[in-house]
Coordinates of C-alpha atoms in Angstrom, one line a residue:
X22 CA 13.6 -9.6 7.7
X23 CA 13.3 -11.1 4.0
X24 CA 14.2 -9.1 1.2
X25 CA 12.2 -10.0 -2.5
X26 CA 12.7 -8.6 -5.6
X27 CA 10.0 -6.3 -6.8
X28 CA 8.2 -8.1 -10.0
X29 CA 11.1 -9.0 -11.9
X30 CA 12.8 -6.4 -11.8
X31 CA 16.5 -6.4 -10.3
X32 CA 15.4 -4.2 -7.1
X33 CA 15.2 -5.6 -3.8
X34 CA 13.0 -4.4 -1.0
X35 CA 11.7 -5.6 2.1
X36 CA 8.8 -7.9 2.2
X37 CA 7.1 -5.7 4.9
X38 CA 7.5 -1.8 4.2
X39 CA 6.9 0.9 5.8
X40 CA 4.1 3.6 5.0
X41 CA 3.4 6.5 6.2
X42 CA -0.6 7.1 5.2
X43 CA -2.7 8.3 8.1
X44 CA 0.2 8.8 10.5
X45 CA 3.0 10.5 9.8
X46 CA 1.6 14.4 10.0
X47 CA -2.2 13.5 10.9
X48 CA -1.7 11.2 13.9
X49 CA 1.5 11.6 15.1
X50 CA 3.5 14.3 15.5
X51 CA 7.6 14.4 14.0
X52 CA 9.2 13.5 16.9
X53 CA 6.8 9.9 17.0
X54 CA 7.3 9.8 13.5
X55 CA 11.2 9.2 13.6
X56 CA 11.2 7.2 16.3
X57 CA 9.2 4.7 14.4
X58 CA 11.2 5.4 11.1
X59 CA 14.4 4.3 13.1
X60 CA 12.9 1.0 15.0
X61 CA 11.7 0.2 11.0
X62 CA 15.3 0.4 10.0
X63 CA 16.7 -1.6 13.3
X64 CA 13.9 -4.5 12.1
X65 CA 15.1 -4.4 8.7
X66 CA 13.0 -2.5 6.6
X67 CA 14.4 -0.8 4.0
X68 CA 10.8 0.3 2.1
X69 CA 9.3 3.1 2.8
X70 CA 6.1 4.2 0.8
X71 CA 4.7 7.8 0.8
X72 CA 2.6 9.9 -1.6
X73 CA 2.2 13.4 -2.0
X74 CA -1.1 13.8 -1.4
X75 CA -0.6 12.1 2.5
X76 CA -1.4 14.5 5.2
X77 CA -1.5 17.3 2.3
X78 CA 1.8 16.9 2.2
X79 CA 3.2 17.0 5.2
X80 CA 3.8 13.0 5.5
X81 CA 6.5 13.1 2.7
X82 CA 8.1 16.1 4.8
X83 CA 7.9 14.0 7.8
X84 CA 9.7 10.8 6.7
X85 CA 12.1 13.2 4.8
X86 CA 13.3 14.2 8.2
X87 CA 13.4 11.1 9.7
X88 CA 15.4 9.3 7.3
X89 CA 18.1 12.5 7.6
X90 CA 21.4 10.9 8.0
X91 CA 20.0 7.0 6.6
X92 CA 22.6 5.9 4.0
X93 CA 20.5 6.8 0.9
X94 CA 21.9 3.8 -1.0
X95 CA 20.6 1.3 2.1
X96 CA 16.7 2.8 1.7
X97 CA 14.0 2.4 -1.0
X98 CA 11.9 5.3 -1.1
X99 CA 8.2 5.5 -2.6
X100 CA 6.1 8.0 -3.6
X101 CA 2.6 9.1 -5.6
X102 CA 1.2 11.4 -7.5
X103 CA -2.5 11.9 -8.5
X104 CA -4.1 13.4 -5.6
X105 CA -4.5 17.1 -5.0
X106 CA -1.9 19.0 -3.5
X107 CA -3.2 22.6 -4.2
X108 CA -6.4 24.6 -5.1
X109 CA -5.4 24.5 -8.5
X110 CA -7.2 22.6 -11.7
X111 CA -3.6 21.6 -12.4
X112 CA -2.7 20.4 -8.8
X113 CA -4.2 16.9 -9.2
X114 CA -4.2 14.1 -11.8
X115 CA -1.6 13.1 -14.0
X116 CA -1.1 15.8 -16.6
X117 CA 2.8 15.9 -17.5
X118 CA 2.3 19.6 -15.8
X119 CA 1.2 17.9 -12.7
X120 CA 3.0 15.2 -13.0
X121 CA 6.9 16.9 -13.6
X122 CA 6.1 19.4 -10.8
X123 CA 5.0 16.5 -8.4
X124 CA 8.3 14.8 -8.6
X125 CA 9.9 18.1 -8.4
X126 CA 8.6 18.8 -4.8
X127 CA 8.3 15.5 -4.1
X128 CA 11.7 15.1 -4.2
X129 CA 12.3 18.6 -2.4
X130 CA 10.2 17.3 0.6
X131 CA 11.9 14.0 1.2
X132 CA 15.3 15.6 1.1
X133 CA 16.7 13.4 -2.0
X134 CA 17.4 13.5 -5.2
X135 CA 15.6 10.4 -6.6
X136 CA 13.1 8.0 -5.6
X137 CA 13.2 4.5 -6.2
X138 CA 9.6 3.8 -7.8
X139 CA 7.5 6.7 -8.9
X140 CA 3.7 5.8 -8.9
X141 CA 0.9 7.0 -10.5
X142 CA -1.5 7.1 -7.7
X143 CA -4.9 6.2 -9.7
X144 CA -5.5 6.0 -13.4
X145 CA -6.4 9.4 -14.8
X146 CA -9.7 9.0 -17.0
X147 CA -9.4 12.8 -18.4
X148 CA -5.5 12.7 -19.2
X149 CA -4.2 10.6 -22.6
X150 CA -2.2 7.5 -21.0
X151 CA 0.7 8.4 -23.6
X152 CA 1.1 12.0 -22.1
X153 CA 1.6 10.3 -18.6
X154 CA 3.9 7.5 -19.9
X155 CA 5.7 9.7 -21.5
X156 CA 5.9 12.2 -18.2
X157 CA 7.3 9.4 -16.1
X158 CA 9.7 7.9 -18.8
X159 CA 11.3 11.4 -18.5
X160 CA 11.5 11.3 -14.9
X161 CA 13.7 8.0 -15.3
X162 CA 16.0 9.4 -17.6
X163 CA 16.1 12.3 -15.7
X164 CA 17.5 10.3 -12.8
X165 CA 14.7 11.4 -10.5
X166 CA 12.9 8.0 -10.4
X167 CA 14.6 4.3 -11.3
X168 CA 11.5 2.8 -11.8
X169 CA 8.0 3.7 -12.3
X170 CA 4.7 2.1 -10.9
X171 CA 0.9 2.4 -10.8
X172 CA -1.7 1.7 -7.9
X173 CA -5.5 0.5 -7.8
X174 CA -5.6 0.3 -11.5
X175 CA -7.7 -2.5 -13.6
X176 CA -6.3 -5.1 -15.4
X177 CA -6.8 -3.6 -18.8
X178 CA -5.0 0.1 -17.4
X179 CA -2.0 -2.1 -16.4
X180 CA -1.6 -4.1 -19.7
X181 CA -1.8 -0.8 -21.6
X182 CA 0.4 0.7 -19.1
X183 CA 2.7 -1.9 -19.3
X184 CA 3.0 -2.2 -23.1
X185 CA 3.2 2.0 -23.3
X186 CA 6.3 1.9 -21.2
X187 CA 8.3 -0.8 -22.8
X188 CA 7.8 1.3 -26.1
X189 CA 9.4 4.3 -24.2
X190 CA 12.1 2.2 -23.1
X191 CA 11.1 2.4 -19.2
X192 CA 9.9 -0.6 -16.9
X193 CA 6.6 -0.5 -15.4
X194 CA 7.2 -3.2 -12.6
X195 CA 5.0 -2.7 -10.0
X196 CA 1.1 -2.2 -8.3
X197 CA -0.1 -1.2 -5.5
X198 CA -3.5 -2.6 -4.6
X199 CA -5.5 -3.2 -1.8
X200 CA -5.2 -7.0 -0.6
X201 CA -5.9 -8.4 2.5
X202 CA -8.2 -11.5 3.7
X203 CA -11.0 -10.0 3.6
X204 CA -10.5 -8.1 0.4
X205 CA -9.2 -10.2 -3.0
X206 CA -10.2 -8.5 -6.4
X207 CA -6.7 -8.6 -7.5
X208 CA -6.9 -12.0 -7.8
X209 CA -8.9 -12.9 -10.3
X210 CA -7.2 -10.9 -13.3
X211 CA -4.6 -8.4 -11.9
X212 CA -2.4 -11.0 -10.4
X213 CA -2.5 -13.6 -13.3
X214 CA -1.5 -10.7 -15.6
X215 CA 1.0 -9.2 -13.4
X216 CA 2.8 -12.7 -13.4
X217 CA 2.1 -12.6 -16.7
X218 CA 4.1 -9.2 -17.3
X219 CA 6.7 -9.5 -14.7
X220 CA 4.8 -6.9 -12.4
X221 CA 4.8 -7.4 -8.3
X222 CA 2.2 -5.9 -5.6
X223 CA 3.1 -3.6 -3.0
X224 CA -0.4 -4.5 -0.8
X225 CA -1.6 -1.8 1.1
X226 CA -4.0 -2.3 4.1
X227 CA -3.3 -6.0 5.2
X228 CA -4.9 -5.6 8.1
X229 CA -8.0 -4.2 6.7
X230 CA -7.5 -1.0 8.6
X231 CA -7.1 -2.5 12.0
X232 CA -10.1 -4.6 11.3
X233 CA -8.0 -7.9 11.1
X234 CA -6.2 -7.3 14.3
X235 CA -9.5 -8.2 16.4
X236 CA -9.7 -5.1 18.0
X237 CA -13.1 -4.5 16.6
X238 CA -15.4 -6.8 18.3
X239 CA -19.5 -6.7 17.3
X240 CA -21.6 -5.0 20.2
X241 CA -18.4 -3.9 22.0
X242 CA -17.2 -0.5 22.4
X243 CA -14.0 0.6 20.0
X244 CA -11.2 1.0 21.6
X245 CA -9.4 4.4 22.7
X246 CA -7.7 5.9 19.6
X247 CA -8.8 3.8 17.3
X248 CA -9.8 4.7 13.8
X249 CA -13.1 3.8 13.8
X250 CA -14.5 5.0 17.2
X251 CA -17.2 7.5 17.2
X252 CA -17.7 10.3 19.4
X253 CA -18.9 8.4 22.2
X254 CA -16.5 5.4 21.8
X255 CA -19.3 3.4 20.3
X256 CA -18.0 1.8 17.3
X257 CA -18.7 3.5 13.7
X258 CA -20.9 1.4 11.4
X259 CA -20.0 3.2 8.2
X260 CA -17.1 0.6 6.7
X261 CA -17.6 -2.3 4.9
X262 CA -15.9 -4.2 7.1
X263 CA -17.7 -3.1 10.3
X264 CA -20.4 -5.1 9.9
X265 CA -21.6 -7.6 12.7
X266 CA -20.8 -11.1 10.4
X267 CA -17.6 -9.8 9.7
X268 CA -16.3 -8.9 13.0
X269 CA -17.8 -12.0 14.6
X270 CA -16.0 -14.3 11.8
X271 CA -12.3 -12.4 13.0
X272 CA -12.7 -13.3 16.2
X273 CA -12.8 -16.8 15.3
X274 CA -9.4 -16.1 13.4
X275 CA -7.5 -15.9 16.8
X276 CA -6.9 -19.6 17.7
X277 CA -5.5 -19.8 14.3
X278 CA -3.5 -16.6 15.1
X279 CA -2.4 -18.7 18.3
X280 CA -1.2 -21.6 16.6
X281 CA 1.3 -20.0 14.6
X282 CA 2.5 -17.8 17.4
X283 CA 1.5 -14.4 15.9
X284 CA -0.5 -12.1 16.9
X285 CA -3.6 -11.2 14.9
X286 CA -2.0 -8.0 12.9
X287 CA 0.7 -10.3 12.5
X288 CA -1.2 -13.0 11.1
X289 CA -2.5 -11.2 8.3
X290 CA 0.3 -9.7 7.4
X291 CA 1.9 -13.4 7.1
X292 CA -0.9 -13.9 5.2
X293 CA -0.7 -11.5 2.4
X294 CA 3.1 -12.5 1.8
X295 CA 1.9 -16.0 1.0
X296 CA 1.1 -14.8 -2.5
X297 CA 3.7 -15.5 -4.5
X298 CA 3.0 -12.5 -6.7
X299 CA 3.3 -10.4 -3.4
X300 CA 6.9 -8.2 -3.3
X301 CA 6.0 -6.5 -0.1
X302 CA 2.7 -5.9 2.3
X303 CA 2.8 -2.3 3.4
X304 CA 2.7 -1.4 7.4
X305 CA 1.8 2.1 9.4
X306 CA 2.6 2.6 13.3
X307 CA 1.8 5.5 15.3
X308 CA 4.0 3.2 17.7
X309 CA 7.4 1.6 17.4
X310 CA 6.0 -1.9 19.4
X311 CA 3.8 -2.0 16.5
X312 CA 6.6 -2.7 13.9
X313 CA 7.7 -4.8 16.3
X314 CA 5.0 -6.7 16.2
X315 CA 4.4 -6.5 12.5
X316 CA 7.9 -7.7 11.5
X317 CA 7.0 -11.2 13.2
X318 CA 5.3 -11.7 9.8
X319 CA 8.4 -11.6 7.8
X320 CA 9.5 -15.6 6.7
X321 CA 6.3 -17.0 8.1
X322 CA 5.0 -19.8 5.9
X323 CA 1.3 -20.9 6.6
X324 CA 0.8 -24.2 5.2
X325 CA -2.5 -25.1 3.0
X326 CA -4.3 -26.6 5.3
X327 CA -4.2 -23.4 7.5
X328 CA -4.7 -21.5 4.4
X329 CA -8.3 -23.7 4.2
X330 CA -9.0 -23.4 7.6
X331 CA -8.9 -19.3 7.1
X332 CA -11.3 -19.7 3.9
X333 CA -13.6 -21.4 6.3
X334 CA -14.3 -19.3 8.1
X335 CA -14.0 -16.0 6.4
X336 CA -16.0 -17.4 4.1
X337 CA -18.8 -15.3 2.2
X338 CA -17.6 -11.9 3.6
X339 CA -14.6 -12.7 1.4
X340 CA -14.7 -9.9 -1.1
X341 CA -12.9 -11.4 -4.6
X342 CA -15.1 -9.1 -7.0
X343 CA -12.8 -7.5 -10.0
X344 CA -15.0 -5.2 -10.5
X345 CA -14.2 -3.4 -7.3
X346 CA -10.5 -2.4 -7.9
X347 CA -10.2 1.2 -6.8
X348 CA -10.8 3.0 -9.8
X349 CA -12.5 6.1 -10.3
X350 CA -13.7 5.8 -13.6
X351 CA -17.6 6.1 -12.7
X352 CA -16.9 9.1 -10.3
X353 CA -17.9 12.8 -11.0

């Protein structure tokens, strides 16, 4: 394993991490759940990322159990708030209300007293950005949080973010987009300015759920258990990257896959870490060989020429838009 610092902060994690997003309490049950958080810890990882909101709470609960008895000091524990956890109008969003009894129970379900980066899951478009800076500046001086963080917002939330926090006396130091080969809008504008303002990425979906491992092949039937298999194991056509140019341009990735002796998951997770701006690409497993796997990406450097030769062929199914960072500003 290689260990980065996160932005430029003084915090080191692991450059692949852990998460716990459609696993831990949907797909697999507690007893699969440790057993991958322990062959995580035997590879090296110390990150593990969570929100709230995951499995309506119950992934939080689950990797709070399975890190029970991990030297709290040796892990770097993440977590979110935004998302609904309740019925309520004031379960979701990032109202100090919401937002100082999120860490509260967040806190209560991992079985700690702190976290090591508190994130504010999306930008919230109906709450005043100084009520929610000010929210998570008291968290850190609290102690419940060292460091505070934001995920899938624009370039223009994270400079305001950014500039909000230094005047509360708080570091904003990190992002959490989505970033894969297939999908790039962060780099245009978000990385420039994160370098910019010291901030790193914490990428989430390198593999473009599943999609870059070459399971998915066009006119084939998805495999058993996979995410995107319908009913009738034909595959679902309902992604964006389940389309038929797609899926035929990975398969073409796999020689290149061969020549650096990774496997396909592998090789896009290599990938990602290639950005400089990158602190650490974000990994699930409903199994333990999967980490396995996975951590084969950690040191790997693909030279430029390789770096081409992947351009080539991904070509115009490349997504590099800016425009399409996660936000929800245009949503009801």
């Amino acid at each position: 394993m290689e260990y980065r610092k996160l932005g430029t902060s003084g915090l080191y994690i692991s450059e692949i991490a852990y998460g716990n997003w459609v696993t831990h309490g949907e797909q697999i049950d507690q007893a699969a759940a440790t057993v991958c958080v322990k062959q995580a810890l035997e590879l090296g990882i110390t990150t593990f990322d969570t929100a709230d909101a995951y499995a309506g709470t119950r992934a939080e609960e689950a990797l709070g159990v399975a890190l029970k008895g991990t030297r709290r000091e040796s892990v770097e524990i993440f977590t979110k708030a935004y998302f609904p956890t309740g019925d309520g109008r004031n379960d979701r969003g990032l109202s100090r209300k919401h937002v100082m009894e999120s860490i509260n129970s967040s806190l209560r379900r991992l079985q700690t007293d702190y976290v090591d980066l508190y994130q504010a899951h999306r930008y919230d478009y109906e709450t005043p950005l100084e009520e929610t800076m000010q929210a998570f500046a008291d968290i850190v001086r609290a102690g419940k949080a060292h460091y505070i963080g934001v995920s899938e917002w624009t370039a223009d939330e994270i400079r305001s973010g950014v500039a909000l926090a230094k005047d509360l006396g708080v570091r904003l130091i990190s992002n959490q987009p989505q970033y894969s080969m297939l999908w790039r809008v962060i780099e245009p504008e978000i990385v420039p300015l994160s370098e910019e303002l010291g901030i790193g990425q914490i990428c989430w979906s390198p593999l473009a759920q599943g999609v870059l491992t070459g399971k998915y092949t066009p006119g084939a039937v998805a495999p058993e258990g996979s995410r995107f298999r319908g009913d009738n194991g034909e595959l679902k056509n309902d992604h964006r990257f389940l389309n038929e140019d797609i899926l035929t341009r990975v398969q073409k990735l796999k020689p290149l896959a061969e020549e650096t002796g990774l496997s396909m998951a592998a090789f896009a997770v290599a990938w990602v870490l290639q950005n400089p701006n990158v602190s650490a690409a974000i990994v699930g497993a409903s199994r333990p060989e999967q980490l396995v796997d996975n951590v084969r990406a950690a040191g790997v450097k693909l030279d430029q020429e390789m770096l081409l030769r992947i351009d080539d062929i991904l070509g115009p199914v490349i997504e590099r838009d800016p425009g399409k960072v996660e936000s929800f500003k245009d949503r009801p």
